[in-house]
Amino acid sequence: MLFPDYRPRRMRQNENFRALIRETQLAPDQLVYPLFVVLGKKVRKEIPSMPGCFQLSLDQLKAEIKEIKDTGLRSVLLFGIPEKKDEIASRAYAKDGIVQRAIAEIKSSDKDLLVITDVCLCEYMSHGHCGFVSGGKIENDATLEILGRVALSHARAGADMVAPSDMMDGRVAEIRETLDEDGFEHTPIMSYAVKYASGFYGPFREAAECAPQFGDRRSYQMDPANSREALREATLDMEEGADILMVKPALPYLDIISRLREEFDHPIAAYQVSGEYAMVKAAAKMGWLDEERVMMECLLSIRRAGADIIITYYAKEAARLLRR
Ligand code: PBG
């Protein structure tokens, strides 16, 4: 059917028609809001490169959780900034560690909120790398046991789901086994299966105080040039027992989300990272972009590419807008 018989504009003439044929939907249920938790009292410190996002102390969580629930969101992703960093990330799996205490705090004020925890070592290591370092190298296998311990300590503290973001080989299998052995066979793993070595993490490293003190993360995170490798990474994690596969960052990697969507039946998550958020915030501040519009367009694009779940610093703002 060709013009003038077929006129695509017929179905665009007003919002009723547009809504009727809209192919992709965005809902608060699909959004996850990241939270940065710190020690201390009455801390509510805005992250300079991420306006609207805060480092929060434990006493601030109750009010924050209420606000999050009021927007219609159901889940958060926790990151912790510990009181001290060392060479073995000991505060990452401490029973009274910052994330472990935050989980307890959140669950005591609202046991219904889905609490996901980031399982990584970079915030807890003095050198800022995601693994155990020996002789200037990031050791894969020596890191696995620590990651298993971290995941287990989160589950014991009451986390609903763990999300390993370290990119060590074999960590999903190790975490699955560790959880199962301790009776947490029902705790799902959302794996950062396809995580690129990206410049878009810059603002996060300020928020989580985890910039590497030497070198970079290119020996463990993926090369941005590769897409076939993404399928191998996702296959491995799926076979090791991942329940959700994540792609990160999101907008510069829509092709990867789309490929994973075609190849896998598992739920797919995408992480709209700190740099993606900061770019829109900065341009909006300059008056160069309509923030609401661009925020929704980015989120919708990530959904259209095939993501079921989006982790985003815009979760609260987007959820509020969706409920209006
Ligand atoms: C920890 C981790 C990072 C992010 C999530 N988990 C930083 C990194 O890998 O350097 C980035 C999140 C963001 O930029 O919003 N490994």
mmCIF file of C-alpha atoms and ligand atoms in Angstrom:
data_model
loop_
_atom_site.group_PDB
_atom_site.id
_atom_site.type_symbol
_atom_site.label_atom_id
_atom_site.label_comp_id
_atom_site.label_asym_id
_atom_site.label_seq_id
_atom_site.Cartn_x
_atom_site.Cartn_y
_atom_site.Cartn_z
ATOM 1 C CA MET A 1 0.000 0.000 0.000
ATOM 2 C CA LEU A 2 1.438 3.302 -1.104
ATOM 3 C CA PHE A 3 0.559 6.964 -0.836
ATOM 4 C CA PRO A 4 -2.134 8.244 -1.304
ATOM 5 C CA ASP A 5 -3.927 5.031 -0.215
ATOM 6 C CA TYR A 6 -1.736 4.641 2.832
ATOM 7 C CA ARG A 7 -1.255 7.792 4.893
ATOM 8 C CA PRO A 8 0.654 7.144 8.142
ATOM 9 C CA ARG A 9 -0.417 10.588 9.387
ATOM 10 C CA ARG A 10 -4.045 9.364 9.713
ATOM 11 C CA MET A 11 -3.069 7.575 12.890
ATOM 12 C CA ARG A 12 -1.162 10.548 14.268
ATOM 13 C CA GLN A 13 -3.825 13.219 14.065
ATOM 14 C CA ASN A 14 -4.586 13.393 17.764
ATOM 15 C CA GLU A 15 -3.452 11.896 21.074
ATOM 16 C CA ASN A 16 -6.299 9.356 21.119
ATOM 17 C CA PHE A 17 -5.061 7.769 17.914
ATOM 18 C CA ARG A 18 -1.436 8.009 18.989
ATOM 19 C CA ALA A 19 -2.154 6.378 22.330
ATOM 20 C CA LEU A 20 -4.185 3.652 20.625
ATOM 21 C CA ILE A 21 -1.302 2.469 18.478
ATOM 22 C CA ARG A 22 1.595 3.209 20.860
ATOM 23 C CA GLU A 23 3.898 0.185 20.771
ATOM 24 C CA THR A 24 5.994 0.758 23.892
ATOM 25 C CA GLN A 25 4.831 1.543 27.405
ATOM 26 C CA LEU A 26 6.721 2.888 30.363
ATOM 27 C CA ALA A 27 5.502 2.309 33.916
ATOM 28 C CA PRO A 28 6.883 2.921 37.433
ATOM 29 C CA ASP A 29 6.852 -0.880 37.989
ATOM 30 C CA GLN A 30 9.736 -1.194 35.544
ATOM 31 C CA LEU A 31 11.975 1.429 37.133
ATOM 32 C CA VAL A 32 14.618 0.890 39.816
ATOM 33 C CA TYR A 33 16.007 3.794 41.835
ATOM 34 C CA PRO A 34 19.672 3.694 42.967
ATOM 35 C CA LEU A 35 20.484 4.905 46.494
ATOM 36 C CA PHE A 36 23.871 5.852 47.967
ATOM 37 C CA VAL A 37 24.132 5.165 51.671
ATOM 38 C CA VAL A 38 26.801 6.629 53.962
ATOM 39 C CA LEU A 39 27.638 6.550 57.655
ATOM 40 C CA GLY A 40 27.012 9.454 59.966
ATOM 41 C CA LYS A 41 23.912 11.308 61.041
ATOM 42 C CA LYS A 42 21.653 13.715 59.195
ATOM 43 C CA VAL A 43 23.704 13.407 56.032
ATOM 44 C CA ARG A 44 21.844 14.424 52.914
ATOM 45 C CA LYS A 45 24.627 15.487 50.640
ATOM 46 C CA GLU A 46 23.809 16.295 47.052
ATOM 47 C CA ILE A 47 26.209 14.802 44.501
ATOM 48 C CA PRO A 48 27.501 17.807 42.537
ATOM 49 C CA SER A 49 27.569 16.083 39.137
ATOM 50 C CA MET A 50 24.205 14.379 39.756
ATOM 51 C CA PRO A 51 21.738 17.096 40.798
ATOM 52 C CA GLY A 52 18.750 15.625 42.646
ATOM 53 C CA CYS A 53 20.732 12.584 43.877
ATOM 54 C CA PHE A 54 22.088 12.413 47.413
ATOM 55 C CA GLN A 55 24.382 10.471 49.681
ATOM 56 C CA LEU A 56 22.096 9.571 52.574
ATOM 57 C CA SER A 57 22.824 8.447 56.109
ATOM 58 C CA LEU A 58 20.739 5.674 57.659
ATOM 59 C CA ASP A 59 18.465 8.044 59.583
ATOM 60 C CA GLN A 60 17.413 9.657 56.291
ATOM 61 C CA LEU A 61 16.214 6.418 54.736
ATOM 62 C CA LYS A 62 12.751 6.261 56.270
ATOM 63 C CA ALA A 63 11.679 9.568 54.732
ATOM 64 C CA GLU A 64 13.389 8.737 51.453
ATOM 65 C CA ILE A 65 11.643 5.372 51.210
ATOM 66 C CA LYS A 66 8.294 6.991 51.860
ATOM 67 C CA GLU A 67 8.917 9.474 49.078
ATOM 68 C CA ILE A 68 10.002 6.680 46.732
ATOM 69 C CA LYS A 69 6.897 4.618 47.503
ATOM 70 C CA ASP A 70 4.662 7.676 47.068
ATOM 71 C CA THR A 71 5.883 8.107 43.514
ATOM 72 C CA GLY A 72 4.708 4.569 42.721
ATOM 73 C CA LEU A 73 8.124 2.909 42.554
ATOM 74 C CA ARG A 74 8.643 -0.553 44.045
ATOM 75 C CA SER A 75 12.387 -1.121 44.024
ATOM 76 C CA VAL A 76 15.732 0.362 44.931
ATOM 77 C CA LEU A 77 19.344 -0.584 44.227
ATOM 78 C CA LEU A 78 21.709 0.014 47.141
ATOM 79 C CA PHE A 79 25.290 1.241 47.027
ATOM 80 C CA GLY A 80 27.300 1.743 50.208
ATOM 81 C CA ILE A 81 30.155 4.058 51.072
ATOM 82 C CA PRO A 82 32.009 2.485 54.014
ATOM 83 C CA GLU A 83 33.850 4.195 56.865
ATOM 84 C CA LYS A 84 37.147 2.655 55.837
ATOM 85 C CA LYS A 85 38.630 0.997 52.798
ATOM 86 C CA ASP A 86 41.308 -1.716 52.874
ATOM 87 C CA GLU A 87 43.030 -4.301 50.666
ATOM 88 C CA ILE A 88 40.492 -7.054 51.351
ATOM 89 C CA ALA A 89 37.233 -5.073 51.192
ATOM 90 C CA SER A 90 36.421 -6.223 54.715
ATOM 91 C CA ARG A 91 33.603 -3.704 55.169
ATOM 92 C CA ALA A 92 31.825 -5.134 52.116
ATOM 93 C CA TYR A 93 30.791 -8.325 53.906
ATOM 94 C CA ALA A 94 30.767 -7.107 57.518
ATOM 95 C CA LYS A 95 27.578 -7.965 59.364
ATOM 96 C CA ASP A 96 27.336 -4.362 60.508
ATOM 97 C CA GLY A 97 28.514 -2.910 57.185
ATOM 98 C CA ILE A 98 26.781 0.096 55.705
ATOM 99 C CA VAL A 99 24.701 -1.795 53.126
ATOM 100 C CA GLN A 100 23.782 -4.532 55.600
ATOM 101 C CA ARG A 101 22.533 -1.902 58.063
ATOM 102 C CA ALA A 102 20.734 0.022 55.326
ATOM 103 C CA ILE A 103 18.824 -3.102 54.304
ATOM 104 C CA ALA A 104 17.693 -3.649 57.887
ATOM 105 C CA GLU A 105 16.708 0.007 58.197
ATOM 106 C CA ILE A 106 14.686 -0.038 54.979
ATOM 107 C CA LYS A 107 12.991 -3.343 55.782
ATOM 108 C CA SER A 108 12.011 -2.098 59.231
ATOM 109 C CA SER A 109 10.308 0.975 57.777
ATOM 110 C CA ASP A 110 8.777 -0.765 54.743
ATOM 111 C CA LYS A 111 9.137 -4.512 54.293
ATOM 112 C CA ASP A 112 7.356 -4.342 50.978
ATOM 113 C CA LEU A 113 9.947 -2.375 49.021
ATOM 114 C CA LEU A 114 12.109 -4.573 46.790
ATOM 115 C CA VAL A 115 15.700 -4.127 47.914
ATOM 116 C CA ILE A 116 18.413 -4.983 45.409
ATOM 117 C CA THR A 117 22.071 -4.668 46.387
ATOM 118 C CA ASP A 118 25.061 -3.923 44.211
ATOM 119 C CA VAL A 119 27.670 -6.601 44.849
ATOM 120 C CA CYS A 120 31.081 -5.133 44.120
ATOM 121 C CA LEU A 121 34.296 -4.362 45.939
ATOM 122 C CA CYS A 122 35.448 -1.070 44.420
ATOM 123 C CA GLU A 123 33.820 1.120 47.089
ATOM 124 C CA TYR A 124 35.474 -0.995 49.806
ATOM 125 C CA MET A 125 38.983 -1.431 48.394
ATOM 126 C CA SER A 126 41.706 1.124 49.164
ATOM 127 C CA HIS A 127 42.821 0.938 45.517
ATOM 128 C CA GLY A 128 39.283 1.365 44.137
ATOM 129 C CA HIS A 129 39.339 -1.725 41.897
ATOM 130 C CA CYS A 130 36.480 -4.223 41.708
ATOM 131 C CA GLY A 131 38.700 -7.172 42.575
ATOM 132 C CA PHE A 132 41.499 -8.422 44.785
ATOM 133 C CA VAL A 133 44.809 -6.883 43.707
ATOM 134 C CA SER A 134 48.136 -8.677 43.828
ATOM 135 C CA GLY A 135 51.332 -7.431 42.207
ATOM 136 C CA GLY A 136 49.434 -4.634 40.456
ATOM 137 C CA LYS A 137 47.047 -7.151 38.811
ATOM 138 C CA ILE A 138 43.342 -7.616 39.428
ATOM 139 C CA GLU A 139 43.099 -11.280 40.416
ATOM 140 C CA ASN A 140 40.015 -13.033 39.120
ATOM 141 C CA ASP A 141 39.728 -16.270 41.083
ATOM 142 C CA ALA A 142 40.856 -14.834 44.413
ATOM 143 C CA THR A 143 38.068 -12.257 44.086
ATOM 144 C CA LEU A 144 35.291 -14.804 43.640
ATOM 145 C CA GLU A 145 35.248 -16.029 47.218
ATOM 146 C CA ILE A 146 34.983 -12.464 48.546
ATOM 147 C CA LEU A 147 32.117 -11.707 46.162
ATOM 148 C CA GLY A 148 30.284 -14.810 47.358
ATOM 149 C CA ARG A 149 30.716 -13.635 50.926
ATOM 150 C CA VAL A 150 29.416 -10.149 50.093
ATOM 151 C CA ALA A 151 26.331 -11.508 48.344
ATOM 152 C CA LEU A 152 25.614 -13.875 51.225
ATOM 153 C CA SER A 153 25.955 -11.103 53.805
ATOM 154 C CA HIS A 154 23.449 -9.020 51.826
ATOM 155 C CA ALA A 155 21.003 -11.934 51.638
ATOM 156 C CA ARG A 156 21.377 -12.599 55.362
ATOM 157 C CA ALA A 157 20.684 -8.922 56.049
ATOM 158 C CA GLY A 158 17.422 -9.255 54.122
ATOM 159 C CA ALA A 159 18.194 -8.213 50.540
ATOM 160 C CA ASP A 160 15.590 -9.432 48.038
ATOM 161 C CA MET A 161 18.021 -9.702 45.128
ATOM 162 C CA VAL A 162 21.769 -9.311 44.587
ATOM 163 C CA ALA A 163 23.362 -7.622 41.588
ATOM 164 C CA PRO A 164 27.045 -8.374 40.950
ATOM 165 C CA SER A 165 28.699 -5.551 38.980
ATOM 166 C CA ASP A 166 32.381 -6.494 39.259
ATOM 167 C CA MET A 167 32.801 -8.295 35.888
ATOM 168 C CA MET A 168 35.021 -11.076 37.264
ATOM 169 C CA ASP A 169 34.673 -14.337 35.307
ATOM 170 C CA GLY A 170 32.676 -17.013 37.103
ATOM 171 C CA ARG A 171 31.167 -14.823 39.776
ATOM 172 C CA VAL A 172 27.531 -15.665 39.074
ATOM 173 C CA ALA A 173 28.196 -19.392 39.583
ATOM 174 C CA GLU A 174 30.156 -18.672 42.764
ATOM 175 C CA ILE A 175 27.430 -16.419 44.182
ATOM 176 C CA ARG A 176 24.660 -18.869 43.247
ATOM 177 C CA GLU A 177 26.477 -21.719 44.967
ATOM 178 C CA THR A 178 27.250 -19.663 48.077
ATOM 179 C CA LEU A 179 23.642 -18.508 48.400
ATOM 180 C CA ASP A 180 22.223 -21.992 47.831
ATOM 181 C CA GLU A 181 24.504 -23.599 50.390
ATOM 182 C CA ASP A 182 23.203 -21.209 53.015
ATOM 183 C CA GLY A 183 19.517 -21.708 52.208
ATOM 184 C CA PHE A 184 19.073 -18.648 49.994
ATOM 185 C CA GLU A 185 18.137 -20.613 46.896
ATOM 186 C CA HIS A 186 15.206 -18.242 46.365
ATOM 187 C CA THR A 187 17.320 -15.095 46.249
ATOM 188 C CA PRO A 188 17.627 -14.089 42.582
ATOM 189 C CA ILE A 189 20.752 -12.758 40.892
ATOM 190 C CA MET A 190 20.521 -9.784 38.567
ATOM 191 C CA SER A 191 23.850 -9.935 36.825
ATOM 192 C CA TYR A 192 25.582 -6.959 35.252
ATOM 193 C CA ALA A 193 26.295 -9.426 32.464
ATOM 194 C CA VAL A 194 27.309 -6.913 29.818
ATOM 195 C CA LYS A 195 29.101 -4.038 31.456
ATOM 196 C CA TYR A 196 31.317 -1.852 29.325
ATOM 197 C CA ALA A 197 34.448 0.035 30.388
ATOM 198 C CA SER A 198 32.662 3.341 29.986
ATOM 199 C CA GLY A 199 33.471 6.997 30.462
ATOM 200 C CA PHE A 200 29.827 7.463 31.412
ATOM 201 C CA TYR A 201 30.504 6.202 34.963
ATOM 202 C CA GLY A 202 32.400 9.383 35.887
ATOM 203 C CA PRO A 203 29.779 11.038 38.123
ATOM 204 C CA PHE A 204 29.036 7.731 39.898
ATOM 205 C CA ARG A 205 32.643 7.409 40.972
ATOM 206 C CA GLU A 206 32.265 10.744 42.703
ATOM 207 C CA ALA A 207 28.970 9.610 44.268
ATOM 208 C CA ALA A 208 30.294 6.238 45.454
ATOM 209 C CA GLU A 209 33.866 7.379 46.047
ATOM 210 C CA CYS A 210 35.281 4.457 44.101
ATOM 211 C CA ALA A 211 37.557 5.793 41.338
ATOM 212 C CA PRO A 212 40.471 3.390 40.740
ATOM 213 C CA GLN A 213 43.699 4.702 42.292
ATOM 214 C CA PHE A 214 45.871 3.217 39.534
ATOM 215 C CA GLY A 215 45.144 2.138 35.966
ATOM 216 C CA ASP A 216 41.566 1.661 34.792
ATOM 217 C CA ARG A 217 38.904 -1.073 34.588
ATOM 218 C CA ARG A 218 39.617 -2.160 31.017
ATOM 219 C CA SER A 219 41.087 -5.525 32.029
ATOM 220 C CA TYR A 220 37.721 -6.626 33.406
ATOM 221 C CA GLN A 221 34.948 -4.449 31.943
ATOM 222 C CA MET A 222 34.089 -4.875 28.262
ATOM 223 C CA ASP A 223 35.544 -3.049 25.288
ATOM 224 C CA PRO A 224 32.908 -0.616 23.934
ATOM 225 C CA ALA A 225 33.761 -1.785 20.414
ATOM 226 C CA ASN A 226 32.405 -5.298 20.948
ATOM 227 C CA SER A 227 28.912 -6.663 20.472
ATOM 228 C CA ARG A 228 29.348 -10.384 19.687
ATOM 229 C CA GLU A 229 31.284 -10.653 22.922
ATOM 230 C CA ALA A 230 28.206 -9.315 24.722
ATOM 231 C CA LEU A 231 26.328 -12.438 23.670
ATOM 232 C CA ARG A 232 29.082 -14.669 25.044
ATOM 233 C CA GLU A 233 29.098 -12.784 28.349
ATOM 234 C CA ALA A 234 25.312 -13.015 28.624
ATOM 235 C CA THR A 235 25.334 -16.727 27.733
ATOM 236 C CA LEU A 236 27.899 -17.458 30.435
ATOM 237 C CA ASP A 237 25.967 -15.597 33.110
ATOM 238 C CA MET A 238 22.711 -17.236 32.093
ATOM 239 C CA GLU A 239 24.300 -20.683 32.265
ATOM 240 C CA GLU A 240 25.822 -19.860 35.646
ATOM 241 C CA GLY A 241 22.349 -19.073 36.958
ATOM 242 C CA ALA A 242 21.613 -15.384 36.450
ATOM 243 C CA ASP A 243 17.894 -14.587 36.695
ATOM 244 C CA ILE A 244 18.088 -11.171 35.042
ATOM 245 C CA LEU A 245 20.694 -10.043 32.501
ATOM 246 C CA MET A 246 21.787 -6.419 32.552
ATOM 247 C CA VAL A 247 23.340 -4.188 29.930
ATOM 248 C CA LYS A 248 25.198 -1.101 31.082
ATOM 249 C CA PRO A 249 25.323 1.786 30.117
ATOM 250 C CA ALA A 250 21.987 2.012 28.303
ATOM 251 C CA LEU A 251 21.572 4.733 25.679
ATOM 252 C CA PRO A 252 24.951 4.326 23.917
ATOM 253 C CA TYR A 253 24.354 0.542 23.866
ATOM 254 C CA LEU A 254 20.760 0.239 22.608
ATOM 255 C CA ASP A 255 21.985 -2.114 19.886
ATOM 256 C CA ILE A 256 23.308 -4.454 22.566
ATOM 257 C CA ILE A 257 20.022 -4.379 24.494
ATOM 258 C CA SER A 258 18.227 -5.159 21.273
ATOM 259 C CA ARG A 259 20.544 -8.080 20.425
ATOM 260 C CA LEU A 260 20.169 -9.557 23.891
ATOM 261 C CA ARG A 261 16.400 -9.194 23.633
ATOM 262 C CA GLU A 262 16.424 -11.235 20.430
ATOM 263 C CA GLU A 263 18.769 -13.924 21.722
ATOM 264 C CA PHE A 264 17.511 -14.488 25.286
ATOM 265 C CA ASP A 265 14.202 -15.182 26.995
ATOM 266 C CA HIS A 266 15.438 -13.945 30.352
ATOM 267 C CA PRO A 267 14.268 -10.573 31.679
ATOM 268 C CA ILE A 268 16.640 -7.864 30.520
ATOM 269 C CA ALA A 269 17.614 -4.838 32.561
ATOM 270 C CA ALA A 270 19.404 -1.728 31.358
ATOM 271 C CA TYR A 271 21.284 0.715 33.554
ATOM 272 C CA GLN A 272 20.927 4.337 32.514
ATOM 273 C CA VAL A 273 24.154 5.357 34.220
ATOM 274 C CA SER A 274 25.310 8.479 36.008
ATOM 275 C CA GLY A 275 26.879 10.090 32.935
ATOM 276 C CA GLU A 276 23.702 9.673 30.911
ATOM 277 C CA TYR A 277 21.780 11.387 33.702
ATOM 278 C CA ALA A 278 24.389 14.128 34.192
ATOM 279 C CA MET A 279 24.406 15.007 30.473
ATOM 280 C CA VAL A 280 20.679 15.632 30.366
ATOM 281 C CA LYS A 281 20.745 17.517 33.678
ATOM 282 C CA ALA A 282 23.578 19.755 32.485
ATOM 283 C CA ALA A 283 22.017 20.525 29.124
ATOM 284 C CA ALA A 284 18.670 21.246 30.797
ATOM 285 C CA LYS A 285 20.364 23.600 33.252
ATOM 286 C CA MET A 286 21.858 25.505 30.335
ATOM 287 C CA GLY A 287 18.385 25.761 28.825
ATOM 288 C CA TRP A 288 19.484 23.713 25.839
ATOM 289 C CA LEU A 289 17.067 20.793 26.263
ATOM 290 C CA ASP A 290 13.548 20.273 27.585
ATOM 291 C CA GLU A 291 14.459 17.969 30.482
ATOM 292 C CA GLU A 292 11.112 16.190 30.966
ATOM 293 C CA ARG A 293 10.780 15.473 27.308
ATOM 294 C CA VAL A 294 14.321 14.202 26.853
ATOM 295 C CA MET A 295 14.161 12.126 30.047
ATOM 296 C CA MET A 296 11.012 10.344 28.861
ATOM 297 C CA GLU A 297 12.365 9.922 25.341
ATOM 298 C CA CYS A 298 15.560 8.279 26.642
ATOM 299 C CA LEU A 299 13.653 5.933 28.960
ATOM 300 C CA LEU A 300 11.184 5.013 26.252
ATOM 301 C CA SER A 301 14.030 4.326 23.812
ATOM 302 C CA ILE A 302 15.642 1.951 26.285
ATOM 303 C CA ARG A 303 12.314 0.131 26.648
ATOM 304 C CA ARG A 304 11.798 0.109 22.874
ATOM 305 C CA ALA A 305 15.227 -1.452 22.396
ATOM 306 C CA GLY A 306 13.991 -4.339 24.541
ATOM 307 C CA ALA A 307 14.748 -3.689 28.198
ATOM 308 C CA ASP A 308 12.113 -4.908 30.663
ATOM 309 C CA ILE A 309 13.677 -3.093 33.596
ATOM 310 C CA ILE A 310 15.479 0.266 33.733
ATOM 311 C CA ILE A 311 17.754 1.285 36.571
ATOM 312 C CA THR A 312 17.769 5.068 36.523
ATOM 313 C CA TYR A 313 18.479 8.140 38.641
ATOM 314 C CA TYR A 314 15.415 9.591 36.918
ATOM 315 C CA ALA A 315 13.148 6.916 38.422
ATOM 316 C CA LYS A 316 11.402 9.231 40.883
ATOM 317 C CA GLU A 317 10.919 12.075 38.409
ATOM 318 C CA ALA A 318 9.709 9.731 35.683
ATOM 319 C CA ALA A 319 7.361 7.853 38.006
ATOM 320 C CA ARG A 320 5.827 11.123 39.186
ATOM 321 C CA LEU A 321 5.255 12.205 35.626
ATOM 322 C CA LEU A 322 3.734 8.870 34.678
ATOM 323 C CA ARG A 323 1.229 9.077 37.505
ATOM 324 C CA ARG A 324 0.054 12.572 36.654
HETATM 325 C C1 PBG B 1 30.676 -0.604 40.690
HETATM 326 C C2 PBG B 1 29.689 0.111 39.856
HETATM 327 C C3 PBG B 1 29.877 1.201 38.990
HETATM 328 C C4 PBG B 1 28.617 1.562 38.540
HETATM 329 C C5 PBG B 1 27.707 0.679 39.112
HETATM 330 N N1 PBG B 1 28.393 -0.225 39.899
HETATM 331 C C6 PBG B 1 31.095 1.973 38.656
HETATM 332 C C7 PBG B 1 32.171 1.384 37.861
HETATM 333 O O1 PBG B 1 32.122 0.262 37.387
HETATM 334 O O2 PBG B 1 33.166 2.099 37.740
HETATM 335 C C8 PBG B 1 28.290 2.719 37.635
HETATM 336 C C9 PBG B 1 26.935 3.299 37.783
HETATM 337 C C10 PBG B 1 26.737 4.639 37.187
HETATM 338 O O3 PBG B 1 27.625 5.231 36.537
HETATM 339 O O4 PBG B 1 25.633 5.174 37.358
HETATM 340 N N2 PBG B 1 31.536 -1.451 40.046
#
